[in-house]
PDB file of C-alpha atoms in Angstrom:
ATOM      1  CA  MET A   1       0.000   0.000   0.000  1.00 51.00           C
ATOM      2  CA  ALA A   2       2.636   2.491  -1.139  1.00 59.00           C
ATOM      3  CA  GLN A   3       0.527   5.658  -1.346  1.00 72.00           C
ATOM      4  CA  SER A   4      -0.240   8.655   0.849  1.00 92.00           C
ATOM      5  CA  LEU A   5      -1.566   7.751   4.283  1.00 96.00           C
ATOM      6  CA  THR A   6      -3.119  10.095   6.823  1.00 97.00           C
ATOM      7  CA  HIS A   7      -4.304   9.611  10.397  1.00 97.00           C
ATOM      8  CA  GLU A   8      -7.224  11.496  11.942  1.00 98.00           C
ATOM      9  CA  MET A   9      -7.151  10.471  15.585  1.00 98.00           C
ATOM     10  CA  GLN A  10      -8.854  11.142  18.885  1.00 98.00           C
ATOM     11  CA  VAL A  11      -6.840   9.871  21.838  1.00 98.00           C
ATOM     12  CA  GLU A  12      -8.029   9.859  25.439  1.00 98.00           C
ATOM     13  CA  LEU A  13      -5.208   9.462  27.962  1.00 98.00           C
ATOM     14  CA  ARG A  14      -6.004   7.870  31.322  1.00 98.00           C
ATOM     15  CA  PRO A  15      -2.622   8.069  33.055  1.00 97.00           C
ATOM     16  CA  ASP A  16      -3.753   6.818  36.476  1.00 96.00           C
ATOM     17  CA  SER A  17      -4.785   3.467  34.977  1.00 97.00           C
ATOM     18  CA  GLY A  18      -2.138   3.328  32.233  1.00 98.00           C
ATOM     19  CA  VAL A  19      -4.865   3.160  29.569  1.00 98.00           C
ATOM     20  CA  ILE A  20      -5.275   4.892  26.210  1.00 98.00           C
ATOM     21  CA  VAL A  21      -8.534   5.011  24.217  1.00 98.00           C
ATOM     22  CA  VAL A  22      -8.177   5.762  20.504  1.00 98.00           C
ATOM     23  CA  GLU A  23     -10.382   6.245  17.483  1.00 98.00           C
ATOM     24  CA  ASP A  24      -8.280   6.419  14.327  1.00 98.00           C
ATOM     25  CA  THR A  25      -9.488   7.118  10.786  1.00 98.00           C
ATOM     26  CA  ILE A  26      -6.825   6.111   8.283  1.00 98.00           C
ATOM     27  CA  THR A  27      -7.185   7.511   4.781  1.00 97.00           C
ATOM     28  CA  VAL A  28      -5.306   6.539   1.625  1.00 96.00           C
ATOM     29  CA  ALA A  29      -5.454   8.162  -1.801  1.00 94.00           C
ATOM     30  CA  LYS A  30      -6.840   5.225  -3.801  1.00 94.00           C
ATOM     31  CA  PRO A  31      -9.308   2.475  -2.826  1.00 96.00           C
ATOM     32  CA  VAL A  32      -7.736  -0.728  -1.500  1.00 96.00           C
ATOM     33  CA  ASP A  33      -9.225  -4.125  -0.663  1.00 96.00           C
ATOM     34  CA  ARG A  34      -7.164  -4.650   2.511  1.00 96.00           C
ATOM     35  CA  PHE A  35      -5.158  -2.796   5.141  1.00 97.00           C
ATOM     36  CA  GLU A  36      -2.265  -4.478   6.951  1.00 97.00           C
ATOM     37  CA  PHE A  37      -0.709  -2.927  10.037  1.00 98.00           C
ATOM     38  CA  ILE A  38       0.966  -3.583  13.391  1.00 98.00           C
ATOM     39  CA  LEU A  39      -0.451  -2.630  16.794  1.00 98.00           C
ATOM     40  CA  ASN A  40       0.649  -3.021  20.394  1.00 98.00           C
ATOM     41  CA  ALA A  41      -0.544  -6.338  21.846  1.00 98.00           C
ATOM     42  CA  GLY A  42      -1.902  -4.631  24.969  1.00 98.00           C
ATOM     43  CA  LEU A  43      -4.635  -2.928  22.954  1.00 98.00           C
ATOM     44  CA  GLU A  44      -8.021  -4.420  22.080  1.00 98.00           C
ATOM     45  CA  ILE A  45      -9.076  -3.483  18.565  1.00 98.00           C
ATOM     46  CA  ASP A  46     -12.123  -3.410  16.315  1.00 96.00           C
ATOM     47  CA  ALA A  47     -13.086  -1.651  13.084  1.00 96.00           C
ATOM     48  CA  SER A  48     -16.384  -0.036  12.168  1.00 92.00           C
ATOM     49  CA  ASN A  49     -16.058  -0.715   8.433  1.00 93.00           C
ATOM     50  CA  ALA A  50     -13.927  -3.866   8.082  1.00 96.00           C
ATOM     51  CA  SER A  51     -13.360  -7.344   9.456  1.00 97.00           C
ATOM     52  CA  ILE A  52     -10.053  -7.778  11.299  1.00 97.00           C
ATOM     53  CA  THR A  53      -7.867 -10.885  11.334  1.00 97.00           C
ATOM     54  CA  LYS A  54      -4.815 -11.444  13.489  1.00 97.00           C
ATOM     55  CA  LEU A  55      -1.871 -12.521  11.330  1.00 97.00           C
ATOM     56  CA  THR A  56       1.246 -12.927  13.492  1.00 97.00           C
ATOM     57  CA  GLU A  57       2.673 -11.921  16.846  1.00 96.00           C
ATOM     58  CA  SER A  58       6.194 -10.639  17.456  1.00 95.00           C
ATOM     59  CA  ALA A  59       8.664 -12.913  19.245  1.00 94.00           C
ATOM     60  CA  ASP A  60       8.512 -10.756  22.388  1.00 94.00           C
ATOM     61  CA  GLY A  61       4.689 -10.831  22.432  1.00 95.00           C
ATOM     62  CA  ARG A  62       4.335  -7.039  22.430  1.00 96.00           C
ATOM     63  CA  ARG A  63       3.192  -6.422  18.847  1.00 97.00           C
ATOM     64  CA  VAL A  64       0.554  -8.013  16.652  1.00 98.00           C
ATOM     65  CA  ALA A  65       0.177  -7.847  12.871  1.00 98.00           C
ATOM     66  CA  TYR A  66      -3.410  -7.486  11.627  1.00 98.00           C
ATOM     67  CA  ARG A  67      -5.255  -7.498   8.322  1.00 98.00           C
ATOM     68  CA  ALA A  68      -8.442  -5.455   7.969  1.00 98.00           C
ATOM     69  CA  VAL A  69     -10.662  -6.306   4.991  1.00 98.00           C
ATOM     70  CA  PRO A  70     -13.535  -3.945   4.131  1.00 96.00           C
ATOM     71  CA  GLU A  71     -16.692  -5.218   2.439  1.00 94.00           C
ATOM     72  CA  ASN A  72     -15.778  -3.218  -0.680  1.00 95.00           C
ATOM     73  CA  PRO A  73     -12.540  -1.465  -1.713  1.00 97.00           C
ATOM     74  CA  THR A  74     -12.291   1.841   0.131  1.00 97.00           C
ATOM     75  CA  THR A  75      -9.959   4.716   0.911  1.00 97.00           C
ATOM     76  CA  GLN A  76     -10.755   4.753   4.651  1.00 97.00           C
ATOM     77  CA  LEU A  77     -10.357   2.430   7.605  1.00 97.00           C
ATOM     78  CA  VAL A  78     -11.901   3.396  10.951  1.00 98.00           C
ATOM     79  CA  LEU A  79     -10.230   1.679  13.911  1.00 98.00           C
ATOM     80  CA  ARG A  80     -11.009   1.799  17.618  1.00 98.00           C
ATOM     81  CA  TYR A  81      -8.502   0.465  20.097  1.00 97.00           C
ATOM     82  CA  ARG A  82      -8.018   0.741  23.833  1.00 98.00           C
ATOM     83  CA  GLY A  83      -6.034  -0.730  26.686  1.00 98.00           C
ATOM     84  CA  ALA A  84      -2.694  -0.506  28.471  1.00 98.00           C
ATOM     85  CA  PRO A  85       0.192  -0.667  25.967  1.00 98.00           C
ATOM     86  CA  LEU A  86       2.901  -3.238  26.672  1.00 97.00           C
ATOM     87  CA  PHE A  87       6.462  -1.962  26.883  1.00 96.00           C
ATOM     88  CA  GLY A  88       9.741  -3.845  27.002  1.00 90.00           C
ATOM     89  CA  LYS A  89      12.249  -3.678  29.826  1.00 86.00           C
ATOM     90  CA  ARG A  90      15.008  -2.300  27.599  1.00 79.00           C
ATOM     91  CA  ARG A  91      16.199   1.127  28.683  1.00 82.00           C
ATOM     92  CA  GLN A  92      17.268   3.933  26.386  1.00 82.00           C
ATOM     93  CA  MET A  93      19.448   6.997  26.931  1.00 80.00           C
ATOM     94  CA  GLY A  94      19.494   8.131  30.549  1.00 82.00           C
ATOM     95  CA  GLY A  95      17.580   5.039  31.672  1.00 88.00           C
ATOM     96  CA  MET A  96      14.435   6.124  29.835  1.00 92.00           C
ATOM     97  CA  PRO A  97      11.922   3.290  29.264  1.00 93.00           C
ATOM     98  CA  GLU A  98      10.624   2.236  25.869  1.00 93.00           C
ATOM     99  CA  GLY A  99       7.326   3.907  26.698  1.00 96.00           C
ATOM    100  CA  GLU A 100       5.173   5.001  29.611  1.00 97.00           C
ATOM    101  CA  VAL A 101       1.546   5.751  30.451  1.00 98.00           C
ATOM    102  CA  SER A 102       1.412   6.529  34.172  1.00 97.00           C
ATOM    103  CA  ALA A 103       0.425   9.183  36.689  1.00 97.00           C
ATOM    104  CA  LYS A 104       3.962  10.589  36.348  1.00 96.00           C
ATOM    105  CA  GLY A 105       3.714  11.161  32.612  1.00 97.00           C
ATOM    106  CA  VAL A 106       3.189   9.747  29.138  1.00 98.00           C
ATOM    107  CA  TYR A 107       5.772   8.933  26.481  1.00 97.00           C
ATOM    108  CA  LEU A 108       4.672   7.132  23.321  1.00 97.00           C
ATOM    109  CA  ASP A 109       6.408   6.754  19.973  1.00 96.00           C
ATOM    110  CA  SER A 110       5.903   4.527  16.958  1.00 95.00           C
ATOM    111  CA  ASN A 111       8.468   1.949  18.086  1.00 93.00           C
ATOM    112  CA  SER A 112       5.987   0.645  20.654  1.00 94.00           C
ATOM    113  CA  ALA A 113       3.171   0.547  18.045  1.00 97.00           C
ATOM    114  CA  TRP A 114       0.806   2.492  20.290  1.00 98.00           C
ATOM    115  CA  HIS A 115      -0.979   3.437  17.052  1.00 97.00           C
ATOM    116  CA  ALA A 116      -1.657   1.405  13.918  1.00 97.00           C
ATOM    117  CA  ARG A 117       1.690   1.213  12.128  1.00 97.00           C
ATOM    118  CA  PHE A 118       1.798   0.797   8.370  1.00 96.00           C
ATOM    119  CA  ASP A 119       4.852   0.063   6.250  1.00 92.00           C
ATOM    120  CA  GLN A 120       5.155   3.667   5.047  1.00 91.00           C
ATOM    121  CA  PRO A 121       5.463   7.208   6.446  1.00 92.00           C
ATOM    122  CA  ILE A 122       2.507   9.190   7.769  1.00 95.00           C
ATOM    123  CA  SER A 123       1.657  11.804   5.134  1.00 96.00           C
ATOM    124  CA  ALA A 124      -0.425  14.023   7.425  1.00 96.00           C
ATOM    125  CA  LEU A 125      -1.804  13.967  10.959  1.00 97.00           C
ATOM    126  CA  ASP A 126      -4.845  15.413  12.707  1.00 97.00           C
ATOM    127  CA  LEU A 127      -4.624  14.452  16.396  1.00 98.00           C
ATOM    128  CA  ARG A 128      -6.972  15.428  19.212  1.00 98.00           C
ATOM    129  CA  VAL A 129      -5.860  14.509  22.716  1.00 98.00           C
ATOM    130  CA  VAL A 130      -8.255  14.405  25.680  1.00 97.00           C
ATOM    131  CA  LEU A 131      -6.374  14.876  28.954  1.00 96.00           C
ATOM    132  CA  PRO A 132      -6.993  15.012  32.697  1.00 95.00           C
ATOM    133  CA  ASP A 133      -7.310  18.481  34.206  1.00 93.00           C
ATOM    134  CA  GLY A 134      -3.961  20.202  34.555  1.00 94.00           C
ATOM    135  CA  TRP A 135      -2.215  18.039  31.963  1.00 96.00           C
ATOM    136  CA  GLN A 136      -0.603  19.189  28.724  1.00 96.00           C
ATOM    137  CA  SER A 137       0.290  17.151  25.647  1.00 97.00           C
ATOM    138  CA  ILE A 138       2.914  17.577  22.985  1.00 97.00           C
ATOM    139  CA  SER A 139       3.186  15.980  19.562  1.00 97.00           C
ATOM    140  CA  VAL A 140       4.280  16.870  16.055  1.00 96.00           C
ATOM    141  CA  GLY A 141       2.560  19.722  14.270  1.00 95.00           C
ATOM    142  CA  LYS A 142       0.773  22.911  15.263  1.00 95.00           C
ATOM    143  CA  ARG A 143      -1.121  23.196  18.542  1.00 96.00           C
ATOM    144  CA  ALA A 144      -4.622  24.426  19.369  1.00 95.00           C
ATOM    145  CA  VAL A 145      -6.538  24.068  22.647  1.00 93.00           C
ATOM    146  CA  ALA A 146     -10.242  23.752  23.475  1.00 88.00           C
ATOM    147  CA  GLY A 147     -10.953  22.950  27.123  1.00 84.00           C
ATOM    148  CA  THR A 148      -9.341  19.643  28.083  1.00 84.00           C
ATOM    149  CA  THR A 149      -8.785  18.721  24.421  1.00 92.00           C
ATOM    150  CA  GLN A 150      -5.513  19.631  22.714  1.00 96.00           C
ATOM    151  CA  HIS A 151      -5.280  19.517  18.933  1.00 97.00           C
ATOM    152  CA  TRP A 152      -2.123  18.799  16.912  1.00 97.00           C
ATOM    153  CA  ARG A 153      -2.113  19.037  13.136  1.00 97.00           C
ATOM    154  CA  THR A 154       0.528  18.737  10.423  1.00 96.00           C
ATOM    155  CA  SER A 155       0.479  18.199   6.670  1.00 94.00           C
ATOM    156  CA  GLN A 156       4.153  17.228   6.556  1.00 92.00           C
ATOM    157  CA  PRO A 157       5.307  13.602   6.261  1.00 93.00           C
ATOM    158  CA  HIS A 158       6.557  11.905   9.454  1.00 93.00           C
ATOM    159  CA  ASP A 159       7.946   8.439  10.043  1.00 92.00           C
ATOM    160  CA  ASN A 160       7.322   8.509  13.801  1.00 94.00           C
ATOM    161  CA  LEU A 161       4.228   9.558  15.729  1.00 96.00           C
ATOM    162  CA  TYR A 162       5.121  10.959  19.145  1.00 97.00           C
ATOM    163  CA  LEU A 163       2.723  11.706  21.986  1.00 98.00           C
ATOM    164  CA  LEU A 164       3.969  13.059  25.316  1.00 98.00           C
ATOM    165  CA  ALA A 165       1.959  14.363  28.254  1.00 98.00           C
ATOM    166  CA  ALA A 166       2.509  15.517  31.822  1.00 98.00           C
ATOM    167  CA  ARG A 167       1.604  18.368  34.144  1.00 97.00           C
ATOM    168  CA  TYR A 168       3.838  20.709  32.158  1.00 98.00           C
ATOM    169  CA  GLN A 169       4.244  24.412  32.750  1.00 97.00           C
ATOM    170  CA  ARG A 170       4.278  25.918  29.264  1.00 97.00           C
ATOM    171  CA  TYR A 171       5.955  29.164  28.187  1.00 98.00           C
ATOM    172  CA  ALA A 172       5.717  30.423  24.614  1.00 98.00           C
ATOM    173  CA  VAL A 173       6.557  33.331  22.316  1.00 98.00           C
ATOM    174  CA  GLN A 174       6.045  33.874  18.605  1.00 97.00           C
ATOM    175  CA  HIS A 175       9.081  34.229  16.328  1.00 97.00           C
ATOM    176  CA  SER A 176       8.017  35.233  12.816  1.00 94.00           C
ATOM    177  CA  GLU A 177       5.820  32.296  11.717  1.00 94.00           C
ATOM    178  CA  THR A 178       7.274  29.855  14.248  1.00 97.00           C
ATOM    179  CA  GLU A 179       5.966  29.355  17.777  1.00 97.00           C
ATOM    180  CA  LEU A 180       8.788  28.885  20.289  1.00 98.00           C
ATOM    181  CA  SER A 181       7.921  27.147  23.554  1.00 98.00           C
ATOM    182  CA  VAL A 182       9.460  25.627  26.662  1.00 98.00           C
ATOM    183  CA  TRP A 183       7.667  22.881  28.603  1.00 98.00           C
ATOM    184  CA  LEU A 184       8.848  22.372  32.198  1.00 98.00           C
ATOM    185  CA  LEU A 185       7.842  19.899  34.895  1.00 97.00           C
ATOM    186  CA  ASP A 186       8.032  22.659  37.534  1.00 96.00           C
ATOM    187  CA  ASP A 187       7.373  26.374  37.338  1.00 96.00           C
ATOM    188  CA  ASP A 188      10.689  28.048  36.416  1.00 96.00           C
ATOM    189  CA  PRO A 189      10.172  31.249  34.392  1.00 97.00           C
ATOM    190  CA  GLU A 190      13.860  32.161  34.548  1.00 96.00           C
ATOM    191  CA  LEU A 191      14.953  28.888  32.955  1.00 97.00           C
ATOM    192  CA  ALA A 192      12.254  29.170  30.283  1.00 98.00           C
ATOM    193  CA  GLU A 193      13.341  32.719  29.459  1.00 97.00           C
ATOM    194  CA  ARG A 194      16.965  31.606  29.005  1.00 96.00           C
ATOM    195  CA  TYR A 195      15.864  29.265  26.239  1.00 97.00           C
ATOM    196  CA  LEU A 196      13.244  31.504  24.654  1.00 98.00           C
ATOM    197  CA  ASN A 197      15.772  34.349  24.378  1.00 97.00           C
ATOM    198  CA  VAL A 198      18.093  32.350  22.108  1.00 96.00           C
ATOM    199  CA  MET A 199      15.932  29.838  20.226  1.00 97.00           C
ATOM    200  CA  GLY A 200      14.800  32.254  17.520  1.00 97.00           C
ATOM    201  CA  GLY A 201      18.363  33.364  16.821  1.00 97.00           C
ATOM    202  CA  TYR A 202      19.491  29.790  16.285  1.00 96.00           C
ATOM    203  CA  ILE A 203      16.605  29.086  13.919  1.00 97.00           C
ATOM    204  CA  ASP A 204      17.479  32.193  11.876  1.00 97.00           C
ATOM    205  CA  HIS A 205      21.177  31.273  11.825  1.00 98.00           C
ATOM    206  CA  TYR A 206      20.603  27.769  10.506  1.00 97.00           C
ATOM    207  CA  ALA A 207      17.897  28.905   8.086  1.00 96.00           C
ATOM    208  CA  LYS A 208      20.560  30.975   6.317  1.00 97.00           C
ATOM    209  CA  LEU A 209      22.821  27.906   6.087  1.00 98.00           C
ATOM    210  CA  ILE A 210      20.419  25.103   5.140  1.00 97.00           C
ATOM    211  CA  GLY A 211      17.093  26.688   4.195  1.00 96.00           C
ATOM    212  CA  PRO A 212      13.866  27.859   5.872  1.00 96.00           C
ATOM    213  CA  TYR A 213      12.782  26.150   9.096  1.00 96.00           C
ATOM    214  CA  PRO A 214      10.009  23.762   7.969  1.00 94.00           C
ATOM    215  CA  PHE A 215       7.856  23.366  11.092  1.00 95.00           C
ATOM    216  CA  ALA A 216       5.157  25.436  12.794  1.00 95.00           C
ATOM    217  CA  LYS A 217       6.910  25.270  16.171  1.00 97.00           C
ATOM    218  CA  PHE A 218      10.094  24.516  18.008  1.00 97.00           C
ATOM    219  CA  ALA A 219       9.728  23.301  21.587  1.00 98.00           C
ATOM    220  CA  VAL A 220      12.162  22.441  24.363  1.00 98.00           C
ATOM    221  CA  VAL A 221      10.533  19.749  26.513  1.00 98.00           C
ATOM    222  CA  GLU A 222      11.818  18.695  29.948  1.00 98.00           C
ATOM    223  CA  ASN A 223      12.193  14.966  30.588  1.00 97.00           C
ATOM    224  CA  ARG A 224      12.489  13.109  33.903  1.00 95.00           C
ATOM    225  CA  TRP A 225      15.211  10.978  32.344  1.00 95.00           C
ATOM    226  CA  GLN A 226      18.515  12.524  31.297  1.00 94.00           C
ATOM    227  CA  THR A 227      18.077  12.513  27.542  1.00 94.00           C
ATOM    228  CA  GLY A 228      19.173  14.668  24.653  1.00 93.00           C
ATOM    229  CA  TYR A 229      16.757  13.659  21.905  1.00 94.00           C
ATOM    230  CA  GLY A 230      15.828  15.621  18.783  1.00 94.00           C
ATOM    231  CA  MET A 231      12.412  15.052  17.201  1.00 94.00           C
ATOM    232  CA  PRO A 232      10.746  16.920  14.327  1.00 94.00           C
ATOM    233  CA  SER A 233       9.791  20.324  15.828  1.00 96.00           C
ATOM    234  CA  PHE A 234      10.894  19.625  19.421  1.00 97.00           C
ATOM    235  CA  THR A 235      13.731  18.390  21.596  1.00 97.00           C
ATOM    236  CA  LEU A 236      13.434  16.231  24.712  1.00 96.00           C
ATOM    237  CA  LEU A 237      16.050  17.191  27.320  1.00 97.00           C
ATOM    238  CA  GLY A 238      16.632  15.715  30.757  1.00 96.00           C
ATOM    239  CA  SER A 239      15.982  17.906  33.806  1.00 95.00           C
ATOM    240  CA  ARG A 240      19.679  18.067  34.693  1.00 94.00           C
ATOM    241  CA  VAL A 241      20.796  18.263  31.062  1.00 93.00           C
ATOM    242  CA  MET A 242      18.775  21.363  30.236  1.00 95.00           C
ATOM    243  CA  ARG A 243      20.128  23.188  33.298  1.00 93.00           C
ATOM    244  CA  LEU A 244      23.777  22.700  32.334  1.00 90.00           C
ATOM    245  CA  PRO A 245      25.261  26.150  31.590  1.00 85.00           C
ATOM    246  CA  PHE A 246      26.718  25.166  28.211  1.00 82.00           C
ATOM    247  CA  ILE A 247      23.366  23.779  26.986  1.00 79.00           C
TER     248      ILE A 247
END
């Protein structure tokens, strides 16, 4: 199924129970008679417009391959899945787990197959996240907020779908057409200002060297684990890392 593929998703995060509840409308450019994808084995799945068959399970038991067959060829597949995603014990940089959905925070990326993974990049994303009071989410794309729902949208291709959430304190300024923001686990306006004062200058500097900055935002996000990760439109820095004077 090598054609454009978009996700229109609504995700409810229930951190206290470790559960996510997702409705995902996948759209492709031309009608197909089947959709094949991978999903985390901790999630129960059904489709409103197709019959689903389990194909194989990964050796570690954490991912399942499915085939969804609609009654007639179609460009859309509507999936609903919910449950507590299963994560491996392997640790990444700074001791960070493969993924997390807990009262301390949420970290999800495509490696854990928390969403339906197809064998091609995501062409565009429309993601609405329903959160507990006081929580903030961050993902790829441009942000909008309505009550406890946060909306992320991008029309740029991505090969990884990130979703993070916690009780962040958010600080933001506008720099030309790019929103600059800092997301901290504790209120620290001075630290946020240090970053906001220089981020725009760096974007302008590198734009002159390699071309215009392609994203709607750039965000510095604090992490409980001591990481130094770069994702499309944001960076994930450990609490101690981002307070180092040379950073």
